[in-house]
């Protein structure tokens, strides 16, 4: 048996071998989480609870700076992997970023996972005076950045002449501990972003689509839509699909003995507009809510069974947990490693 309870050789519905589960906790170090001082303690607790990875997002609000924070965690933790989920490409030049990331990988003794995205909150760019280009340009820049990072994080010399970046004779130093380089992670909800992720990433994050204002579409959280996105990744990745680890983040965890009643209450709350970051573009059934990869409702055992089913139907195996929900989900982890 694998560590996640899957029989060796067992296949998903998409015809790929079942991967062992991995679990990522997250922290921002904001006031809600107890501030920057509590941040390090939160990462240490995640390590003790059995999470595989601790990731830090990248925003210009009250959260801590992800690069400096990960530097601190290289010394404050021992085994848990450290990642970014995800860095906004427009905030940093890839050559400068590569040096910071390589340093973190060396200091952590090879525990870094590099998550980079195109950046999506226009207000942050505007407030900082950083140009927020149209989506096509941001994707072009991300494509080039990931190409540059791939070279420099291998410790190789980079000579790159792109539309947005030009790099001439810069060698990646220090040489990261991981070989051939730390894993790259990116993802999204739209076909262009998913195709770009399939081209570059070792880990692809599958997320619900958002509106131009950054709100998540309710229709995007269904299992059916998730399978569609995974199929887009598979088509774009071709032969390398089996080598890609698929990630998703559970946005709501409710521990209860009555799944159906709780799902009904959640639907009523959505209808009343109590979730301001969600745009209601469809009416979902209780069954659709309970089957959604992005919602975990039930007992610990029921949630574990739901996650196993998601993996079987989608090939997704790397589970992300939002900040402040780390404690609630922790008892599920051993249920998915029990065999």
C-alpha positions as YAML, in Angstrom:
chain: A
units: angstrom
residues:
- id: 1
  name: UNK
  ca: [0.00, 0.00, 0.00]
- id: 2
  name: UNK
  ca: [1.11, 3.59, -0.49]
- id: 3
  name: UNK
  ca: [1.29, 5.97, 2.46]
- id: 4
  name: UNK
  ca: [-2.09, 7.41, 1.50]
- id: 5
  name: UNK
  ca: [-3.88, 4.10, 1.40]
- id: 6
  name: UNK
  ca: [-3.94, 3.57, -2.36]
- id: 7
  name: UNK
  ca: [-3.04, 0.17, -3.73]
- id: 8
  name: UNK
  ca: [0.13, 0.24, -5.80]
- id: 9
  name: UNK
  ca: [-0.86, 0.19, -9.46]
- id: 10
  name: UNK
  ca: [-4.40, 1.42, -8.81]
- id: 11
  name: UNK
  ca: [-5.58, 3.95, -11.40]
- id: 12
  name: UNK
  ca: [-7.76, 7.03, -11.32]
- id: 13
  name: UNK
  ca: [-10.79, 7.47, -13.56]
- id: 14
  name: UNK
  ca: [-8.51, 9.43, -15.92]
- id: 15
  name: UNK
  ca: [-6.17, 6.48, -16.32]
- id: 16
  name: UNK
  ca: [-3.28, 7.80, -14.22]
- id: 17
  name: UNK
  ca: [-1.78, 6.05, -11.18]
- id: 18
  name: UNK
  ca: [-3.13, 7.17, -7.82]
- id: 19
  name: UNK
  ca: [-0.66, 9.51, -6.18]
- id: 20
  name: UNK
  ca: [-0.20, 9.57, -2.41]
- id: 21
  name: UNK
  ca: [-2.01, 12.47, -0.80]
- id: 22
  name: UNK
  ca: [-0.09, 15.54, 0.29]
- id: 23
  name: UNK
  ca: [-1.46, 18.31, 2.48]
- id: 24
  name: UNK
  ca: [-0.55, 21.99, 2.56]
- id: 25
  name: UNK
  ca: [-1.41, 24.41, 5.34]
- id: 26
  name: UNK
  ca: [-1.15, 28.15, 4.81]
- id: 27
  name: UNK
  ca: [-0.44, 31.29, 6.78]
- id: 28
  name: UNK
  ca: [-0.39, 35.02, 6.13]
- id: 29
  name: UNK
  ca: [0.78, 36.39, 9.47]
- id: 30
  name: UNK
  ca: [-2.04, 38.93, 9.52]
- id: 31
  name: UNK
  ca: [-3.91, 40.24, 12.54]
- id: 32
  name: UNK
  ca: [-6.64, 37.60, 12.25]
- id: 33
  name: UNK
  ca: [-3.99, 34.88, 12.59]
- id: 34
  name: UNK
  ca: [-2.15, 36.59, 15.44]
- id: 35
  name: UNK
  ca: [0.34, 38.69, 13.51]
- id: 36
  name: UNK
  ca: [3.90, 38.13, 12.38]
- id: 37
  name: UNK
  ca: [5.09, 36.77, 15.73]
- id: 38
  name: UNK
  ca: [2.45, 34.02, 15.70]
- id: 39
  name: UNK
  ca: [3.28, 33.16, 12.09]
- id: 40
  name: UNK
  ca: [6.37, 31.10, 12.91]
- id: 41
  name: UNK
  ca: [4.49, 29.24, 15.64]
- id: 42
  name: UNK
  ca: [1.69, 28.45, 13.18]
- id: 43
  name: UNK
  ca: [4.16, 26.88, 10.75]
- id: 44
  name: UNK
  ca: [5.69, 24.83, 13.56]
- id: 45
  name: UNK
  ca: [2.23, 23.63, 14.57]
- id: 46
  name: UNK
  ca: [1.50, 22.62, 10.97]
- id: 47
  name: UNK
  ca: [4.67, 20.55, 11.00]
- id: 48
  name: UNK
  ca: [3.62, 18.83, 14.23]
- id: 49
  name: UNK
  ca: [0.11, 18.14, 12.88]
- id: 50
  name: UNK
  ca: [1.49, 16.23, 9.92]
- id: 51
  name: UNK
  ca: [1.04, 18.72, 7.08]
- id: 52
  name: UNK
  ca: [3.51, 18.16, 4.26]
- id: 53
  name: UNK
  ca: [3.89, 21.79, 3.23]
- id: 54
  name: UNK
  ca: [3.41, 25.27, 4.65]
- id: 55
  name: UNK
  ca: [2.72, 27.97, 2.07]
- id: 56
  name: UNK
  ca: [2.53, 31.75, 2.14]
- id: 57
  name: UNK
  ca: [0.42, 33.87, -0.25]
- id: 58
  name: UNK
  ca: [1.62, 37.12, -1.80]
- id: 59
  name: UNK
  ca: [-0.49, 40.23, -1.34]
- id: 60
  name: UNK
  ca: [0.18, 43.86, -0.45]
- id: 61
  name: UNK
  ca: [-2.32, 44.05, 2.41]
- id: 62
  name: UNK
  ca: [-1.51, 43.45, 6.05]
- id: 63
  name: UNK
  ca: [0.09, 40.05, 5.54]
- id: 64
  name: UNK
  ca: [3.82, 39.50, 6.05]
- id: 65
  name: UNK
  ca: [6.32, 39.47, 3.19]
- id: 66
  name: UNK
  ca: [6.52, 35.91, 1.81]
- id: 67
  name: UNK
  ca: [10.22, 35.83, 0.90]
- id: 68
  name: UNK
  ca: [11.43, 37.10, 4.27]
- id: 69
  name: UNK
  ca: [8.90, 34.88, 6.06]
- id: 70
  name: UNK
  ca: [10.10, 31.74, 4.29]
- id: 71
  name: UNK
  ca: [13.67, 32.69, 5.13]
- id: 72
  name: UNK
  ca: [12.71, 32.65, 8.82]
- id: 73
  name: UNK
  ca: [10.92, 29.32, 8.44]
- id: 74
  name: UNK
  ca: [14.02, 27.67, 6.97]
- id: 75
  name: UNK
  ca: [15.52, 27.91, 10.45]
- id: 76
  name: UNK
  ca: [12.38, 27.57, 12.57]
- id: 77
  name: UNK
  ca: [11.16, 24.27, 11.01]
- id: 78
  name: UNK
  ca: [12.88, 20.97, 10.29]
- id: 79
  name: UNK
  ca: [10.92, 18.75, 7.90]
- id: 80
  name: UNK
  ca: [7.87, 20.52, 6.50]
- id: 81
  name: UNK
  ca: [8.23, 21.75, 2.93]
- id: 82
  name: UNK
  ca: [7.97, 25.50, 2.37]
- id: 83
  name: UNK
  ca: [6.18, 27.19, -0.50]
- id: 84
  name: UNK
  ca: [4.58, 30.25, -2.01]
- id: 85
  name: UNK
  ca: [0.93, 30.11, -3.02]
- id: 86
  name: UNK
  ca: [1.45, 32.02, -5.12]
- id: 87
  name: UNK
  ca: [3.88, 34.87, -5.83]
- id: 88
  name: UNK
  ca: [2.50, 37.62, -8.08]
- id: 89
  name: UNK
  ca: [4.82, 37.69, -11.06]
- id: 90
  name: UNK
  ca: [4.38, 41.43, -11.60]
- id: 91
  name: UNK
  ca: [5.81, 42.28, -8.18]
- id: 92
  name: UNK
  ca: [9.34, 40.97, -8.86]
- id: 93
  name: UNK
  ca: [11.83, 40.52, -11.69]
- id: 94
  name: UNK
  ca: [12.46, 36.78, -12.26]
- id: 95
  name: UNK
  ca: [16.25, 37.09, -12.05]
- id: 96
  name: UNK
  ca: [16.08, 38.72, -8.61]
- id: 97
  name: UNK
  ca: [13.39, 36.29, -7.53]
- id: 98
  name: UNK
  ca: [15.46, 33.29, -8.62]
- id: 99
  name: UNK
  ca: [18.32, 34.30, -6.32]
- id: 100
  name: UNK
  ca: [15.99, 34.70, -3.33]
- id: 101
  name: UNK
  ca: [14.31, 31.37, -4.00]
- id: 102
  name: UNK
  ca: [17.58, 29.51, -4.50]
- id: 103
  name: UNK
  ca: [18.82, 30.92, -1.20]
- id: 104
  name: UNK
  ca: [15.68, 29.68, 0.57]
- id: 105
  name: UNK
  ca: [16.11, 26.22, -0.92]
- id: 106
  name: UNK
  ca: [19.72, 26.05, 0.28]
- id: 107
  name: UNK
  ca: [18.92, 27.33, 3.77]
- id: 108
  name: UNK
  ca: [15.99, 24.90, 4.10]
- id: 109
  name: UNK
  ca: [18.13, 21.98, 2.92]
- id: 110
  name: UNK
  ca: [16.00, 21.40, -0.15]
- id: 111
  name: UNK
  ca: [12.44, 21.98, 1.07]
- id: 112
  name: UNK
  ca: [11.20, 24.73, -1.28]
- id: 113
  name: UNK
  ca: [8.20, 24.62, -3.65]
- id: 114
  name: UNK
  ca: [7.99, 27.62, -5.97]
- id: 115
  name: UNK
  ca: [4.46, 28.87, -6.67]
- id: 116
  name: UNK
  ca: [4.19, 31.77, -9.14]
- id: 117
  name: UNK
  ca: [1.09, 33.25, -10.77]
- id: 118
  name: UNK
  ca: [0.21, 36.11, -13.09]
- id: 119
  name: UNK
  ca: [-1.22, 38.35, -10.35]
- id: 120
  name: UNK
  ca: [-4.94, 39.01, -10.28]
- id: 121
  name: UNK
  ca: [-5.94, 41.74, -7.80]
- id: 122
  name: UNK
  ca: [-5.93, 44.95, -9.82]
- id: 123
  name: UNK
  ca: [-6.36, 47.17, -6.78]
- id: 124
  name: UNK
  ca: [-3.05, 46.00, -5.32]
- id: 125
  name: UNK
  ca: [-1.16, 46.85, -8.50]
- id: 126
  name: UNK
  ca: [-2.90, 50.21, -8.82]
- id: 127
  name: UNK
  ca: [-2.24, 51.19, -5.21]
- id: 128
  name: UNK
  ca: [1.44, 50.27, -5.56]
- id: 129
  name: UNK
  ca: [1.82, 52.12, -8.85]
- id: 130
  name: UNK
  ca: [2.68, 48.90, -10.67]
- id: 131
  name: UNK
  ca: [1.16, 48.52, -14.15]
- id: 132
  name: UNK
  ca: [-1.66, 45.99, -14.25]
- id: 133
  name: UNK
  ca: [-1.62, 44.89, -17.87]
- id: 134
  name: UNK
  ca: [-4.39, 43.10, -19.69]
- id: 135
  name: UNK
  ca: [-4.61, 39.33, -19.05]
- id: 136
  name: UNK
  ca: [-2.82, 38.37, -22.27]
- id: 137
  name: UNK
  ca: [0.23, 40.45, -21.38]
- id: 138
  name: UNK
  ca: [0.34, 39.13, -17.82]
- id: 139
  name: UNK
  ca: [0.27, 35.58, -19.18]
- id: 140
  name: UNK
  ca: [3.08, 36.38, -21.64]
- id: 141
  name: UNK
  ca: [5.19, 37.73, -18.79]
- id: 142
  name: UNK
  ca: [4.48, 34.71, -16.61]
- id: 143
  name: UNK
  ca: [5.41, 32.38, -19.47]
- id: 144
  name: UNK
  ca: [8.75, 34.14, -19.84]
- id: 145
  name: UNK
  ca: [9.38, 34.31, -16.09]
- id: 146
  name: UNK
  ca: [8.79, 30.59, -15.63]
- id: 147
  name: UNK
  ca: [11.22, 29.88, -18.47]
- id: 148
  name: UNK
  ca: [13.88, 32.06, -16.81]
- id: 149
  name: UNK
  ca: [13.24, 30.56, -13.36]
- id: 150
  name: UNK
  ca: [13.51, 27.05, -14.78]
- id: 151
  name: UNK
  ca: [17.01, 27.80, -16.04]
- id: 152
  name: UNK
  ca: [18.35, 29.77, -13.07]
- id: 153
  name: UNK
  ca: [16.95, 27.38, -10.45]
- id: 154
  name: UNK
  ca: [18.94, 24.61, -12.12]
- id: 155
  name: UNK
  ca: [22.10, 26.59, -11.40]
- id: 156
  name: UNK
  ca: [22.61, 27.16, -15.13]
- id: 157
  name: UNK
  ca: [23.53, 30.26, -17.10]
- id: 158
  name: UNK
  ca: [20.52, 32.07, -18.55]
- id: 159
  name: UNK
  ca: [20.54, 33.86, -21.88]
- id: 160
  name: UNK
  ca: [17.00, 34.83, -22.75]
- id: 161
  name: UNK
  ca: [15.62, 37.32, -25.26]
- id: 162
  name: UNK
  ca: [11.89, 37.65, -24.75]
- id: 163
  name: UNK
  ca: [9.26, 40.25, -25.43]
- id: 164
  name: UNK
  ca: [9.21, 41.39, -21.80]
- id: 165
  name: UNK
  ca: [12.45, 40.14, -20.24]
- id: 166
  name: UNK
  ca: [16.01, 40.04, -21.53]
- id: 167
  name: UNK
  ca: [18.64, 38.13, -19.55]
- id: 168
  name: UNK
  ca: [22.24, 38.01, -20.69]
- id: 169
  name: UNK
  ca: [24.74, 35.69, -19.09]
- id: 170
  name: UNK
  ca: [23.30, 35.49, -15.57]
- id: 171
  name: UNK
  ca: [24.13, 32.25, -13.78]
- id: 172
  name: UNK
  ca: [21.80, 30.82, -11.16]
- id: 173
  name: UNK
  ca: [23.50, 31.11, -7.78]
- id: 174
  name: UNK
  ca: [23.51, 29.76, -5.18]
- id: 175
  name: UNK
  ca: [22.84, 26.33, -6.63]
- id: 176
  name: UNK
  ca: [19.62, 24.97, -5.04]
- id: 177
  name: UNK
  ca: [19.82, 21.80, -2.98]
- id: 178
  name: UNK
  ca: [17.05, 20.08, -4.91]
- id: 179
  name: UNK
  ca: [17.75, 18.54, -8.27]
- id: 180
  name: UNK
  ca: [17.24, 19.20, -11.03]
- id: 181
  name: UNK
  ca: [15.57, 22.26, -9.39]
- id: 182
  name: UNK
  ca: [12.87, 23.05, -6.82]
- id: 183
  name: UNK
  ca: [9.41, 22.14, -8.18]
- id: 184
  name: UNK
  ca: [7.46, 24.88, -9.96]
- id: 185
  name: UNK
  ca: [3.78, 25.39, -9.23]
- id: 186
  name: UNK
  ca: [1.23, 27.53, -11.03]
- id: 187
  name: UNK
  ca: [-2.40, 27.18, -12.01]
- id: 188
  name: UNK
  ca: [-5.74, 28.84, -12.52]
- id: 189
  name: UNK
  ca: [-9.29, 28.36, -13.65]
- id: 190
  name: UNK
  ca: [-9.31, 29.48, -17.28]
- id: 191
  name: UNK
  ca: [-8.12, 27.44, -20.28]
- id: 192
  name: UNK
  ca: [-5.20, 29.73, -21.18]
- id: 193
  name: UNK
  ca: [-3.82, 29.75, -17.65]
- id: 194
  name: UNK
  ca: [-4.24, 26.01, -17.28]
- id: 195
  name: UNK
  ca: [-2.47, 25.43, -20.61]
- id: 196
  name: UNK
  ca: [0.41, 27.61, -19.45]
- id: 197
  name: UNK
  ca: [0.60, 25.68, -16.19]
- id: 198
  name: UNK
  ca: [0.61, 22.38, -18.09]
- id: 199
  name: UNK
  ca: [3.57, 23.63, -20.12]
- id: 200
  name: UNK
  ca: [5.80, 24.65, -17.21]
- id: 201
  name: UNK
  ca: [4.65, 23.34, -13.85]
- id: 202
  name: UNK
  ca: [5.46, 20.26, -11.82]
- id: 203
  name: UNK
  ca: [2.43, 21.07, -9.65]
- id: 204
  name: UNK
  ca: [-0.72, 22.50, -11.27]
- id: 205
  name: UNK
  ca: [-3.33, 24.16, -9.06]
- id: 206
  name: UNK
  ca: [-6.90, 23.76, -10.29]
- id: 207
  name: UNK
  ca: [-9.05, 26.65, -9.04]
- id: 208
  name: UNK
  ca: [-12.58, 27.89, -9.74]
- id: 209
  name: UNK
  ca: [-12.82, 30.61, -12.35]
- id: 210
  name: UNK
  ca: [-13.18, 34.19, -11.17]
- id: 211
  name: UNK
  ca: [-14.85, 37.29, -12.54]
- id: 212
  name: UNK
  ca: [-12.92, 40.37, -13.69]
- id: 213
  name: UNK
  ca: [-13.50, 41.76, -10.19]
- id: 214
  name: UNK
  ca: [-11.84, 38.76, -8.57]
- id: 215
  name: UNK
  ca: [-15.01, 37.07, -7.28]
- id: 216
  name: UNK
  ca: [-15.24, 33.30, -7.53]
- id: 217
  name: UNK
  ca: [-17.98, 31.88, -9.72]
- id: 218
  name: UNK
  ca: [-20.27, 29.51, -7.85]
- id: 219
  name: UNK
  ca: [-20.56, 27.36, -10.97]
- id: 220
  name: UNK
  ca: [-16.82, 26.74, -10.84]
- id: 221
  name: UNK
  ca: [-16.83, 24.77, -7.58]
- id: 222
  name: UNK
  ca: [-18.71, 21.74, -8.89]
- id: 223
  name: UNK
  ca: [-17.06, 18.38, -9.40]
- id: 224
  name: UNK
  ca: [-18.16, 18.42, -13.05]
- id: 225
  name: UNK
  ca: [-16.41, 21.74, -13.76]
- id: 226
  name: UNK
  ca: [-13.33, 20.56, -11.92]
- id: 227
  name: UNK
  ca: [-13.08, 17.45, -14.09]
- id: 228
  name: UNK
  ca: [-13.39, 19.67, -17.17]
- id: 229
  name: UNK
  ca: [-10.43, 21.76, -15.99]
- id: 230
  name: UNK
  ca: [-8.33, 18.69, -15.27]
- id: 231
  name: UNK
  ca: [-9.09, 17.44, -18.78]
- id: 232
  name: UNK
  ca: [-7.83, 20.77, -20.14]
- id: 233
  name: UNK
  ca: [-4.57, 20.26, -18.27]
- id: 234
  name: UNK
  ca: [-4.30, 16.70, -19.56]
- id: 235
  name: UNK
  ca: [-4.84, 17.77, -23.17]
- id: 236
  name: UNK
  ca: [-2.28, 20.58, -22.91]
- id: 237
  name: UNK
  ca: [0.32, 18.50, -21.03]
- id: 238
  name: UNK
  ca: [0.23, 15.50, -23.36]
- id: 239
  name: UNK
  ca: [2.70, 12.80, -22.36]
- id: 240
  name: UNK
  ca: [3.87, 14.67, -19.25]
- id: 241
  name: UNK
  ca: [0.42, 14.69, -17.61]
- id: 242
  name: UNK
  ca: [1.24, 11.63, -15.52]
- id: 243
  name: UNK
  ca: [4.25, 13.49, -14.09]
- id: 244
  name: UNK
  ca: [2.18, 16.50, -12.96]
- id: 245
  name: UNK
  ca: [0.88, 16.66, -9.41]
- id: 246
  name: UNK
  ca: [-2.57, 18.28, -9.27]
- id: 247
  name: UNK
  ca: [-3.46, 20.57, -6.39]
- id: 248
  name: UNK
  ca: [-6.64, 22.20, -5.14]
- id: 249
  name: UNK
  ca: [-7.59, 24.19, -2.04]
- id: 250
  name: UNK
  ca: [-10.60, 23.43, 0.15]
- id: 251
  name: UNK
  ca: [-12.18, 26.80, 0.87]
- id: 252
  name: UNK
  ca: [-14.72, 25.73, 3.51]
- id: 253
  name: UNK
  ca: [-14.50, 23.02, 6.18]
- id: 254
  name: UNK
  ca: [-17.49, 22.28, 8.41]
- id: 255
  name: UNK
  ca: [-17.32, 19.40, 10.87]
- id: 256
  name: UNK
  ca: [-20.85, 18.09, 11.44]
- id: 257
  name: UNK
  ca: [-22.89, 14.92, 11.92]
- id: 258
  name: UNK
  ca: [-25.53, 16.12, 9.45]
- id: 259
  name: UNK
  ca: [-24.01, 16.80, 6.04]
- id: 260
  name: UNK
  ca: [-27.26, 17.38, 4.20]
- id: 261
  name: UNK
  ca: [-28.70, 19.87, 6.68]
- id: 262
  name: UNK
  ca: [-25.44, 21.80, 6.80]
- id: 263
  name: UNK
  ca: [-25.26, 21.91, 3.00]
- id: 264
  name: UNK
  ca: [-28.82, 23.27, 2.88]
- id: 265
  name: UNK
  ca: [-27.82, 26.02, 5.34]
- id: 266
  name: UNK
  ca: [-24.78, 26.85, 3.23]
- id: 267
  name: UNK
  ca: [-26.92, 27.19, 0.12]
- id: 268
  name: UNK
  ca: [-29.33, 29.54, 1.91]
- id: 269
  name: UNK
  ca: [-26.40, 31.66, 3.08]
- id: 270
  name: UNK
  ca: [-25.09, 31.87, -0.47]
- id: 271
  name: UNK
  ca: [-28.53, 32.89, -1.77]
- id: 272
  name: UNK
  ca: [-28.68, 35.68, 0.82]
- id: 273
  name: UNK
  ca: [-25.35, 37.03, -0.34]
- id: 274
  name: UNK
  ca: [-23.49, 36.21, 2.86]
- id: 275
  name: UNK
  ca: [-20.39, 35.24, 0.87]
- id: 276
  name: UNK
  ca: [-19.28, 38.58, -0.65]
- id: 277
  name: UNK
  ca: [-16.35, 37.05, -2.55]
- id: 278
  name: UNK
  ca: [-18.63, 34.65, -4.41]
- id: 279
  name: UNK
  ca: [-20.72, 35.49, -7.48]
- id: 280
  name: UNK
  ca: [-23.87, 33.37, -7.72]
- id: 281
  name: UNK
  ca: [-24.23, 32.53, -11.41]
- id: 282
  name: UNK
  ca: [-26.09, 29.20, -10.97]
- id: 283
  name: UNK
  ca: [-28.34, 27.40, -8.52]
- id: 284
  name: UNK
  ca: [-26.63, 24.40, -7.01]
- id: 285
  name: UNK
  ca: [-28.24, 21.38, -5.39]
- id: 286
  name: UNK
  ca: [-27.32, 19.94, -2.00]
- id: 287
  name: UNK
  ca: [-25.70, 17.02, -3.81]
- id: 288
  name: UNK
  ca: [-23.54, 19.34, -5.91]
- id: 289
  name: UNK
  ca: [-22.35, 21.18, -2.80]
- id: 290
  name: UNK
  ca: [-21.51, 17.93, -1.03]
- id: 291
  name: UNK
  ca: [-19.64, 16.58, -4.06]
- id: 292
  name: UNK
  ca: [-17.63, 19.78, -4.60]
- id: 293
  name: UNK
  ca: [-13.87, 19.35, -4.14]
- id: 294
  name: UNK
  ca: [-13.75, 22.85, -2.65]
- id: 295
  name: UNK
  ca: [-16.19, 22.24, 0.21]
- id: 296
  name: UNK
  ca: [-15.66, 19.70, 3.01]
- id: 297
  name: UNK
  ca: [-18.76, 19.01, 5.10]
- id: 298
  name: UNK
  ca: [-19.32, 16.08, 7.45]
- id: 299
  name: UNK
  ca: [-17.56, 13.98, 10.04]
- id: 300
  name: UNK
  ca: [-13.82, 13.50, 9.73]
- id: 301
  name: UNK
  ca: [-14.45, 10.07, 8.22]
- id: 302
  name: UNK
  ca: [-16.98, 11.42, 5.70]
- id: 303
  name: UNK
  ca: [-14.62, 14.18, 4.63]
- id: 304
  name: UNK
  ca: [-11.80, 11.65, 4.18]
- id: 305
  name: UNK
  ca: [-14.04, 9.49, 1.96]
- id: 306
  name: UNK
  ca: [-15.06, 12.54, -0.06]
- id: 307
  name: UNK
  ca: [-11.43, 13.49, -0.67]
- id: 308
  name: UNK
  ca: [-10.59, 9.94, -1.74]
- id: 309
  name: UNK
  ca: [-13.43, 10.10, -4.26]
- id: 310
  name: UNK
  ca: [-12.19, 13.44, -5.60]
- id: 311
  name: UNK
  ca: [-8.75, 11.93, -6.17]
- id: 312
  name: UNK
  ca: [-10.23, 8.90, -7.92]
- id: 313
  name: UNK
  ca: [-12.35, 11.02, -10.30]
- id: 314
  name: UNK
  ca: [-9.94, 13.90, -10.98]
- id: 315
  name: UNK
  ca: [-6.38, 12.67, -10.27]
- id: 316
  name: UNK
  ca: [-5.98, 15.60, -7.85]
- id: 317
  name: UNK
  ca: [-4.03, 14.54, -4.77]
- id: 318
  name: UNK
  ca: [-2.39, 17.63, -3.24]
- id: 319
  name: UNK
  ca: [-4.87, 19.19, -0.81]
- id: 320
  name: UNK
  ca: [-4.51, 22.81, 0.28]
- id: 321
  name: UNK
  ca: [-6.14, 24.18, 3.42]
- id: 322
  name: UNK
  ca: [-6.90, 27.88, 3.90]
- id: 323
  name: UNK
  ca: [-5.44, 29.86, 6.80]
- id: 324
  name: UNK
  ca: [-7.35, 29.49, 10.10]
- id: 325
  name: UNK
  ca: [-8.74, 26.07, 9.05]
- id: 326
  name: UNK
  ca: [-5.58, 24.11, 9.74]
- id: 327
  name: UNK
  ca: [-6.76, 22.83, 13.12]
- id: 328
  name: UNK
  ca: [-10.19, 21.80, 11.82]
- id: 329
  name: UNK
  ca: [-8.76, 19.67, 9.02]
- id: 330
  name: UNK
  ca: [-5.82, 18.11, 10.90]
- id: 331
  name: UNK
  ca: [-7.75, 15.02, 12.20]
- id: 332
  name: UNK
  ca: [-8.54, 14.07, 8.58]
- id: 333
  name: UNK
  ca: [-4.87, 13.70, 7.64]
- id: 334
  name: UNK
  ca: [-4.19, 10.41, 9.49]
- id: 335
  name: UNK
  ca: [-7.37, 8.92, 8.02]
- id: 336
  name: UNK
  ca: [-5.86, 9.40, 4.58]
- id: 337
  name: UNK
  ca: [-2.52, 7.93, 5.58]
- id: 338
  name: UNK
  ca: [-3.83, 5.05, 7.68]
- id: 339
  name: UNK
  ca: [-2.96, 2.18, 5.37]
...
